[in-house]
GROMACS .gro file of C-alpha atoms in nm:
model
  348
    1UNK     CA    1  11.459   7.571  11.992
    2UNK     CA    2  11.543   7.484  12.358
    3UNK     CA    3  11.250   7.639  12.521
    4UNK     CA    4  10.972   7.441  12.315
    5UNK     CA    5  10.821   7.103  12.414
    6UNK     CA    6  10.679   6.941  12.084
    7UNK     CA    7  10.370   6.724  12.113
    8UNK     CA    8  10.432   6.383  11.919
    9UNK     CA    9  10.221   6.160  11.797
   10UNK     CA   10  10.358   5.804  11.697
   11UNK     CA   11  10.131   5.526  11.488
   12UNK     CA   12  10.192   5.219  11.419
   13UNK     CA   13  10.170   5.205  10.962
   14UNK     CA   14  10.195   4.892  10.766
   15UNK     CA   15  10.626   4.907  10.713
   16UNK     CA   16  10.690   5.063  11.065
   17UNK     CA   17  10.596   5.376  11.246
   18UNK     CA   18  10.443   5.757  11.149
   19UNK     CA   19  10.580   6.015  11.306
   20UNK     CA   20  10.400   6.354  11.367
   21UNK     CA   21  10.303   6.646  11.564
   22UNK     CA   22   9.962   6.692  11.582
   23UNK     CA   23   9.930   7.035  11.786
   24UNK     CA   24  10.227   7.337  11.796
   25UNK     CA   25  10.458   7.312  11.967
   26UNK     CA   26  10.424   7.556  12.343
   27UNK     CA   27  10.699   7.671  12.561
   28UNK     CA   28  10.868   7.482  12.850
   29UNK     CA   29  10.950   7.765  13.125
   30UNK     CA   30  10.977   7.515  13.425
   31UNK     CA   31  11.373   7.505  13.376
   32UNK     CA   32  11.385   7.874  13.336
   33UNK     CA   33  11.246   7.961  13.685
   34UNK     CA   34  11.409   7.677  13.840
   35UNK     CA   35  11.699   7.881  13.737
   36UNK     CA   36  11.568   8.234  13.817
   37UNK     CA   37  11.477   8.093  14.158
   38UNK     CA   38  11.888   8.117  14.264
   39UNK     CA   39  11.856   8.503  14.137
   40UNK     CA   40  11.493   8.603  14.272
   41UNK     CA   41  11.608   8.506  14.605
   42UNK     CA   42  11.376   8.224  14.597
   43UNK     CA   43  11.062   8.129  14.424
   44UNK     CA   44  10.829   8.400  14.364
   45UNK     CA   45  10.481   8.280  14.207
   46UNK     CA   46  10.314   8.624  14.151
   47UNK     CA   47  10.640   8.671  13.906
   48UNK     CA   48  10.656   8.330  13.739
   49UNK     CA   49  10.299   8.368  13.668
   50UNK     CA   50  10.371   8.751  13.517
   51UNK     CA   51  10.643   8.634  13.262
   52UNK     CA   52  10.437   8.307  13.213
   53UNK     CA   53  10.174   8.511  13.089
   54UNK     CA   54  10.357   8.733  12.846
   55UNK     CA   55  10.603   8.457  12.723
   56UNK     CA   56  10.336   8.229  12.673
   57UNK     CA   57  10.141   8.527  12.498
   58UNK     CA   58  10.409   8.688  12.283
   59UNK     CA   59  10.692   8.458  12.244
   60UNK     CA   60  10.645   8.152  11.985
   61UNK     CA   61  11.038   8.009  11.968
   62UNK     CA   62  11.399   8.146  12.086
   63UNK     CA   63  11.607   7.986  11.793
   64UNK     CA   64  11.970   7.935  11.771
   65UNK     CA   65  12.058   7.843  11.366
   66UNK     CA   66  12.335   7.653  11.500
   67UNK     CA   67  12.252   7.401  11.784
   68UNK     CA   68  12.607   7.476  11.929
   69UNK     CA   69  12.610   7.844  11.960
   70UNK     CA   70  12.404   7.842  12.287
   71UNK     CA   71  12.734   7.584  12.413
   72UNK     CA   72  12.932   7.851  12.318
   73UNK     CA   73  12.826   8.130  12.519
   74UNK     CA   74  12.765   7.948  12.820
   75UNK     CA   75  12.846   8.145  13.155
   76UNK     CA   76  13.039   8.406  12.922
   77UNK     CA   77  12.910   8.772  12.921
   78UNK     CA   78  12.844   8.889  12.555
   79UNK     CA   79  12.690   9.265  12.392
   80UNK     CA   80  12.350   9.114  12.262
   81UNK     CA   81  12.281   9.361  11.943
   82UNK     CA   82  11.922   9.319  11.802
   83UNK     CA   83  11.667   9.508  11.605
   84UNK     CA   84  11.381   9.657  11.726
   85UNK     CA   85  11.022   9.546  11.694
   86UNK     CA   86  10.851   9.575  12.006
   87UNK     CA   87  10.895   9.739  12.364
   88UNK     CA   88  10.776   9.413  12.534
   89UNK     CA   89  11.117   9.268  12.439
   90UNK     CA   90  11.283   9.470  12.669
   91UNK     CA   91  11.081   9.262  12.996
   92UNK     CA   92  11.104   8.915  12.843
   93UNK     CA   93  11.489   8.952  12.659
   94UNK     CA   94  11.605   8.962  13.021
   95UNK     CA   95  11.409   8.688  13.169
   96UNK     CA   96  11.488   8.461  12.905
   97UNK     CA   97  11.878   8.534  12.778
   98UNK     CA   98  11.948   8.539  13.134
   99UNK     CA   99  11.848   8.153  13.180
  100UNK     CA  100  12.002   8.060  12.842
  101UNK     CA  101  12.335   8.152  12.826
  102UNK     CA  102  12.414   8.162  13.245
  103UNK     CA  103  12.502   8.524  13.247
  104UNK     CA  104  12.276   8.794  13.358
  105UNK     CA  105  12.131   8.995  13.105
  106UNK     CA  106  12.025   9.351  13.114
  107UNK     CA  107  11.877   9.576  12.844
  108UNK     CA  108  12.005   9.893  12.758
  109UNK     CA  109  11.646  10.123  12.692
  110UNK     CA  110  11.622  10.522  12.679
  111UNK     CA  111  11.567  10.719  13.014
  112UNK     CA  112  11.219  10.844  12.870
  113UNK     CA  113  11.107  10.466  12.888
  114UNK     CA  114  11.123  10.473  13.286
  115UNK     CA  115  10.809  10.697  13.319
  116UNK     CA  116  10.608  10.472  13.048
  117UNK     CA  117  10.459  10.122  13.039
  118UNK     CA  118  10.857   9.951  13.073
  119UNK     CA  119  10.971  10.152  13.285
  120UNK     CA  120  10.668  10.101  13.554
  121UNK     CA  121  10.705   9.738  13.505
  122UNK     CA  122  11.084   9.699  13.567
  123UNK     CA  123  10.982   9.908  13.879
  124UNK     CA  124  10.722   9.708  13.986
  125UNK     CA  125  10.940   9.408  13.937
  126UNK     CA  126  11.248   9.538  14.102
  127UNK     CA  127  11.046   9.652  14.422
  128UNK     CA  128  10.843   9.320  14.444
  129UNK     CA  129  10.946   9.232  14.867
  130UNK     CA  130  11.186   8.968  14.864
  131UNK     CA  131  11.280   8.997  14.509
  132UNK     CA  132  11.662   9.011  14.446
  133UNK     CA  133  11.706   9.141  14.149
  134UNK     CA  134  12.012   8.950  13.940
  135UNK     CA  135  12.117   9.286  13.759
  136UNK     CA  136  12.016   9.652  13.769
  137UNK     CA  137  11.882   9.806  13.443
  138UNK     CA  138  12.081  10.047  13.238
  139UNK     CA  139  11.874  10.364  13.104
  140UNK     CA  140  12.098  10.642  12.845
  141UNK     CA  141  11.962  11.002  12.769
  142UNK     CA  142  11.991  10.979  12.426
  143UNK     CA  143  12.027  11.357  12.415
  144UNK     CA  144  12.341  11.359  12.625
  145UNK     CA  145  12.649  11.284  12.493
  146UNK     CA  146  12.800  11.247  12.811
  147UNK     CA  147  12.557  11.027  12.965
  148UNK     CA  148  12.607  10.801  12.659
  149UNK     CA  149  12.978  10.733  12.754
  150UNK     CA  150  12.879  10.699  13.121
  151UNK     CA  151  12.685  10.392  13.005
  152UNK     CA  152  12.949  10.319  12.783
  153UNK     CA  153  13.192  10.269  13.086
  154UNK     CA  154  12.883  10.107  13.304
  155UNK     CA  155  12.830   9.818  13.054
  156UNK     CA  156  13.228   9.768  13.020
  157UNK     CA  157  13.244   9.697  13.424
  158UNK     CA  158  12.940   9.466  13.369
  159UNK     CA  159  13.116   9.260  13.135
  160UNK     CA  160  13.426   9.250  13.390
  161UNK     CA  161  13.151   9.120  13.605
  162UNK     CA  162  13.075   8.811  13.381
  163UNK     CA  163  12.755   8.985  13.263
  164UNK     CA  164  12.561   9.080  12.921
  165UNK     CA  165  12.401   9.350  12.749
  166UNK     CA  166  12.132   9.347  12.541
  167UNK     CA  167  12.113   9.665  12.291
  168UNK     CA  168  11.888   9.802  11.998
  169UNK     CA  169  12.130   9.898  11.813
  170UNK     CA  170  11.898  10.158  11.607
  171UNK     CA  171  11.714  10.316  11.959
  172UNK     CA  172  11.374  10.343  11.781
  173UNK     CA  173  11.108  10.075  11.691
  174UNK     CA  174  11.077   9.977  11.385
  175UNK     CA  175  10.767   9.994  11.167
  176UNK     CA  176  10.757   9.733  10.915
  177UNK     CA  177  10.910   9.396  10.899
  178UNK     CA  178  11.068   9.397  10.595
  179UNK     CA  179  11.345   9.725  10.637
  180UNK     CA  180  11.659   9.602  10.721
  181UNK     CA  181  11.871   9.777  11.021
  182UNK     CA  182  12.094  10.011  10.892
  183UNK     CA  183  12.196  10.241  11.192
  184UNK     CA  184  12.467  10.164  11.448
  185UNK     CA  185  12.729  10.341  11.641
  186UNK     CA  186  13.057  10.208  11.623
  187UNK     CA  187  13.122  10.253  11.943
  188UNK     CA  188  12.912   9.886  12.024
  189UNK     CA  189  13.182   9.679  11.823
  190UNK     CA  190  13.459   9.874  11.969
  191UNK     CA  191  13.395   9.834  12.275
  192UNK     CA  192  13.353   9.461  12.218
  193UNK     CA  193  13.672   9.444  12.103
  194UNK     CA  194  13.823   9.644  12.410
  195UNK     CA  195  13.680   9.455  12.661
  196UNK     CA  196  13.736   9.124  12.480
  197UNK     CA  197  13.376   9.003  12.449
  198UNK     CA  198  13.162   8.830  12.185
  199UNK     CA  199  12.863   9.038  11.970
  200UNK     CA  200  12.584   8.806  11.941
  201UNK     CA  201  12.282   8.920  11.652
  202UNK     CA  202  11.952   8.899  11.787
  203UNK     CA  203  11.632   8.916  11.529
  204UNK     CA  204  11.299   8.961  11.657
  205UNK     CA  205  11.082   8.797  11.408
  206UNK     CA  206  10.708   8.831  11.313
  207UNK     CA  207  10.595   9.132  11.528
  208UNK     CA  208  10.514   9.337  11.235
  209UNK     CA  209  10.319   9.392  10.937
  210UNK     CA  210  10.518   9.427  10.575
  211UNK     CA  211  10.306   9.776  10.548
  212UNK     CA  212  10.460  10.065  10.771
  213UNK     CA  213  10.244  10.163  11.087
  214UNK     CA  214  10.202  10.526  11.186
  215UNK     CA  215  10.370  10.468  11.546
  216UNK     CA  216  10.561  10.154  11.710
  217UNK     CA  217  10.462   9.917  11.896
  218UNK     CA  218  10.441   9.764  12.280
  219UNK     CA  219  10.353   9.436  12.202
  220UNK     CA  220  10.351   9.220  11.872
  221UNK     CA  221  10.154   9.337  11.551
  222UNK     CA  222   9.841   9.181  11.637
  223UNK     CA  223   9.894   9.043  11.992
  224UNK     CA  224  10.084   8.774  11.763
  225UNK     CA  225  10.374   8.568  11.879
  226UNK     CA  226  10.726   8.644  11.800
  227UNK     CA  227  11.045   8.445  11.728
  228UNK     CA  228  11.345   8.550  11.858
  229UNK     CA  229  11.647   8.451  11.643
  230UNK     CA  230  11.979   8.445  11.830
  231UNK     CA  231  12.297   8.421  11.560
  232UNK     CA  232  12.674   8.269  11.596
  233UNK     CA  233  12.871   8.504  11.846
  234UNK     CA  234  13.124   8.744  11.610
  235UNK     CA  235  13.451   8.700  11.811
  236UNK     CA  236  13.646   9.023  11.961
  237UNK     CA  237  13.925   8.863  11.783
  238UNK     CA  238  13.768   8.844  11.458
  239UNK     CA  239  13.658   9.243  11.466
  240UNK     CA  240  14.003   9.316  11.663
  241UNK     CA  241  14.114   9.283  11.300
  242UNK     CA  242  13.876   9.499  11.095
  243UNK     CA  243  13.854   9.893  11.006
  244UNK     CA  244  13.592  10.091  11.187
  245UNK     CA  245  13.371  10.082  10.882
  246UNK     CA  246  13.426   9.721  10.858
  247UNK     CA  247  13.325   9.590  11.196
  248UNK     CA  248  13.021   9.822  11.142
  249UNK     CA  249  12.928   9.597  10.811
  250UNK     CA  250  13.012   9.292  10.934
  251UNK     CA  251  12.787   9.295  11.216
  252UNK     CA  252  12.459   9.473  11.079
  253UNK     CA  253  12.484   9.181  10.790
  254UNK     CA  254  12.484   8.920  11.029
  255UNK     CA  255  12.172   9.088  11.208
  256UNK     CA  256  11.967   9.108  10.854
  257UNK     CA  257  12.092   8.770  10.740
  258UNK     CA  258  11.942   8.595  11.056
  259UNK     CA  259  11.596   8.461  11.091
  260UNK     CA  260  11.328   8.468  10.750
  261UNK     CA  261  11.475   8.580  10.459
  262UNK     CA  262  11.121   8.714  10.379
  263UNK     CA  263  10.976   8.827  10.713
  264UNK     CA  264  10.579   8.811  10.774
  265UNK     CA  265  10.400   8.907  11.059
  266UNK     CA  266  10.271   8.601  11.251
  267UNK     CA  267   9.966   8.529  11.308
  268UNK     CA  268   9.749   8.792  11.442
  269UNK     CA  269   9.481   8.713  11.776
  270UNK     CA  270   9.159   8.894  11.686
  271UNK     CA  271   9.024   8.737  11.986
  272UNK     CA  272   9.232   8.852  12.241
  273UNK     CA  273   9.270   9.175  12.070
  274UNK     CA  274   8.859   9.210  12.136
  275UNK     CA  275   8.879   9.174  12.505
  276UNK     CA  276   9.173   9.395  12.564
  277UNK     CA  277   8.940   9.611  12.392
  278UNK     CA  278   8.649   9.593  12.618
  279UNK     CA  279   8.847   9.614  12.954
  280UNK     CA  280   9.012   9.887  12.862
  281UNK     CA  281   8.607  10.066  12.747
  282UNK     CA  282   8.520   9.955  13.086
  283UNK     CA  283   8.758  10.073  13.305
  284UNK     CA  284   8.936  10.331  13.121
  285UNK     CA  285   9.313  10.093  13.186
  286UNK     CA  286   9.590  10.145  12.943
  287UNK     CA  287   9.570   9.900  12.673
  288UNK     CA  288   9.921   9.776  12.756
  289UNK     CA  289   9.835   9.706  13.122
  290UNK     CA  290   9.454   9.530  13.068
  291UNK     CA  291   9.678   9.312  12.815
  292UNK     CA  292   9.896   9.190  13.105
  293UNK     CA  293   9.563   9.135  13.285
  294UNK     CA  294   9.406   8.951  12.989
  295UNK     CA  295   9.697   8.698  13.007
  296UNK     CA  296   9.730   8.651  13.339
  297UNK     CA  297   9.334   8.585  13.304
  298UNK     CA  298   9.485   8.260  13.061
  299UNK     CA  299   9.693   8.113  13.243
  300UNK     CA  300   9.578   7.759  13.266
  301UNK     CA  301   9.713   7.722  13.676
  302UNK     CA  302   9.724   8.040  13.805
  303UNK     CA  303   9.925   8.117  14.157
  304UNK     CA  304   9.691   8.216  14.441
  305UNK     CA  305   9.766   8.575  14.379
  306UNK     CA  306   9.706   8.590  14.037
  307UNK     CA  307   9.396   8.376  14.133
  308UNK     CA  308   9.305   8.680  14.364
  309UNK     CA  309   9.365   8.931  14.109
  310UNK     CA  310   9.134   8.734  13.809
  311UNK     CA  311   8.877   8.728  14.113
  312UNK     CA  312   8.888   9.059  14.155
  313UNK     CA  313   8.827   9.186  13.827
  314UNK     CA  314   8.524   8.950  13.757
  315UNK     CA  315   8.364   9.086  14.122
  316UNK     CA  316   8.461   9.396  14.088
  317UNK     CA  317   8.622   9.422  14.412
  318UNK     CA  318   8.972   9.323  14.570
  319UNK     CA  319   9.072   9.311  14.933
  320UNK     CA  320   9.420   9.273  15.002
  321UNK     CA  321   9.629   9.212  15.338
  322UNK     CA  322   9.808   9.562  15.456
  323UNK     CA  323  10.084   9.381  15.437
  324UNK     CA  324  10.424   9.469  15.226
  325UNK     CA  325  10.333   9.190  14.958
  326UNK     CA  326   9.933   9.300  14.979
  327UNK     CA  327  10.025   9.644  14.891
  328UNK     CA  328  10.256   9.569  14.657
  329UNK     CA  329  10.039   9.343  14.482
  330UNK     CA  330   9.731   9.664  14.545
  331UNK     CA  331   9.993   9.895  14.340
  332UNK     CA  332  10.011   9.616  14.081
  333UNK     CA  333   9.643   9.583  14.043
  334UNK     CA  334   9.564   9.928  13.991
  335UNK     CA  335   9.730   9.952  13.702
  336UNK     CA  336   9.574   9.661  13.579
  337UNK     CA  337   9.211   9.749  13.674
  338UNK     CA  338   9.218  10.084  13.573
  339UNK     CA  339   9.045  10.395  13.711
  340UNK     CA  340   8.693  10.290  13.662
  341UNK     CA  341   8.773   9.923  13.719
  342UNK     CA  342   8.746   9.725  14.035
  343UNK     CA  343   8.764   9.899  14.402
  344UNK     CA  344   9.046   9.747  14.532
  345UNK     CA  345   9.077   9.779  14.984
  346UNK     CA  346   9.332   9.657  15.239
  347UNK     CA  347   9.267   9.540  15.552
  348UNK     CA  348   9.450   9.534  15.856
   0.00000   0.00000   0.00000
């Protein structure tokens, strides 16, 4: 678990020492945007406090079973194949995989996602002024055959590039925790094997409830936390070897073999869930923005723009330089204040 600090406690007992850890263990991001810095074009604390908040909020532990498979796929571009809990894991997948295995990591998500919740947030992040954006994102029209190879041959010149794709390999959320993946096109492991890179399983871990929902969701079952499982790379070489049908098997078993055998939801934050609730009464924002809000509300050392923002939407008001980063950051806040939130003004 490299991304978790674990609080110890040692006492002093009658034939030596006690061991413990008293509190849970938290995530350590410091390393990860001392790394993003050399890709953001420099440090950016608006951002590091945005994927603070939601990592903090939604991610409990990235775990690699074996300690050396990280090693192993350092600096080498890889086809990340995962199932599909969530649509937050499309923001933070990036921000993290990209840090832990040196090799920037995109996420292949349908085109219909650009005009909803993801897709104004990659757009938002992508157009933040003086952001330099490691990797463009890749969006397929499921309905289009055509535009489905076109990807095809866009991911194959990434991985030319040195770089990695993450992909869900069903397309569609899932709705319980406990169904196993059972949908993939073979064209993922063949073109592994063409272009002579690794498939690495991915398991997203606690999001949801054992009982189905009626839709699926943006963020974890519960505002919970999730774990995200990350499995031994399956060599080209090894698949290079197998029938259509067999490459097919042999990586959806690795994805359902890795992480719980029997998956439960974490555990669910009533809490939080109650003020999301109000904000979004009050001001009439989208539940998935006045979450961002909420968590950026958290933070325990919040940059002076997020500062501005939590200031705002206690006062009810927030005045902004007309400046490229003021109305940037005015564009940003709407969506997190809502219609009937607070009246936000730029001045010259």
């Amino acid at each position: 678990t490299p991304l978790n600090l674990y609080p110890i406690l040692v006492k002093k007992v009658k034939d030596g020492s006690s061991v413990s850890s008293p509190e849970p263990s938290r995530l350590d991001l410091d390393s990860v945007f001392t790394y993003a810095a050399n890709h953001w074009g420099g440090r950016h604390p608006f951002l590091e406090d945005f994927f603070s908040a939601l990592a903090n909020r939604f991610v409990g532990r990235v775990v690699y079973p074996r300690p050396e498979t990280r090693e192993s796929l350092r600096g080498r571009a890889a086809l990340y194949l995962s199932n599909y809990q969530c649509r937050i894991e499309s923001i933070l997948t990036p921000f993290l995989f990209t840090y832990l295995s040196d090799s920037p990591t995109t996420v292949l998500a349908k085109t219909e996602h650009e005009r909803l919740m993801i897709g104004k947030l990659i757009h938002f992040i992508s157009t933040c002024p003086g952001y330099k954006t490691p990797t463009p994102n890749l969006f397929v029209n499921k309905g289009d055959p055509s535009d489905f190879l076109r990807v095809v041959d866009e991911m194959a010149t990434r991985f030319r590039d040195g770089h990695s794709v993450m992909v869900h390999v069903e397309g569609t959320r899932q709705l319980d925790c406990r169904t196993p993946v059972s949908a993939m096109s073979a064209v993922f492991p063949d073109l592994a094997v063409r272009e002579n890179v690794p498939i690495v399983p991915v398991k997203y871990a606690g999001g949801l409830p054992r009982e189905p929902l009626e839709k699926g969701l943006v963020y974890p079952y519960g505002f919970a936390r999730q774990d995200y499982w990350i499995g031994s790379p399956i060599e080209a070489r090894e698949l290079k070897g197998l029938l259509p049908l067999e490459r097919k098997k042999r990586v959806l078993d690795a994805l359902n073999m890795l992480g719980p055998v029997a998956e439960e939801s974490h555990t669910p934050d009533a809490a939080f869930d109650k003020r999301v609730q109000a904000w979004t009464k009050k001001t009439g924002a989208t539940t998935s923005f006045a979450v961002i809000l909420k968590a950026l509300i958290d933070l325990e050392s919040p940059c002076e723009e997020t500062s501005a923002i939590i200031e705002g939407a206690r006062k009810g008001k927030l005045t902004l330089p007309s400046t490229p980063d003021g109305r940037w950051m005015g564009d940003f806040a709407r969506l997190l204040y809502g219609p009937r939130g607070p009246v936000i003004t730029l001045r010259s």
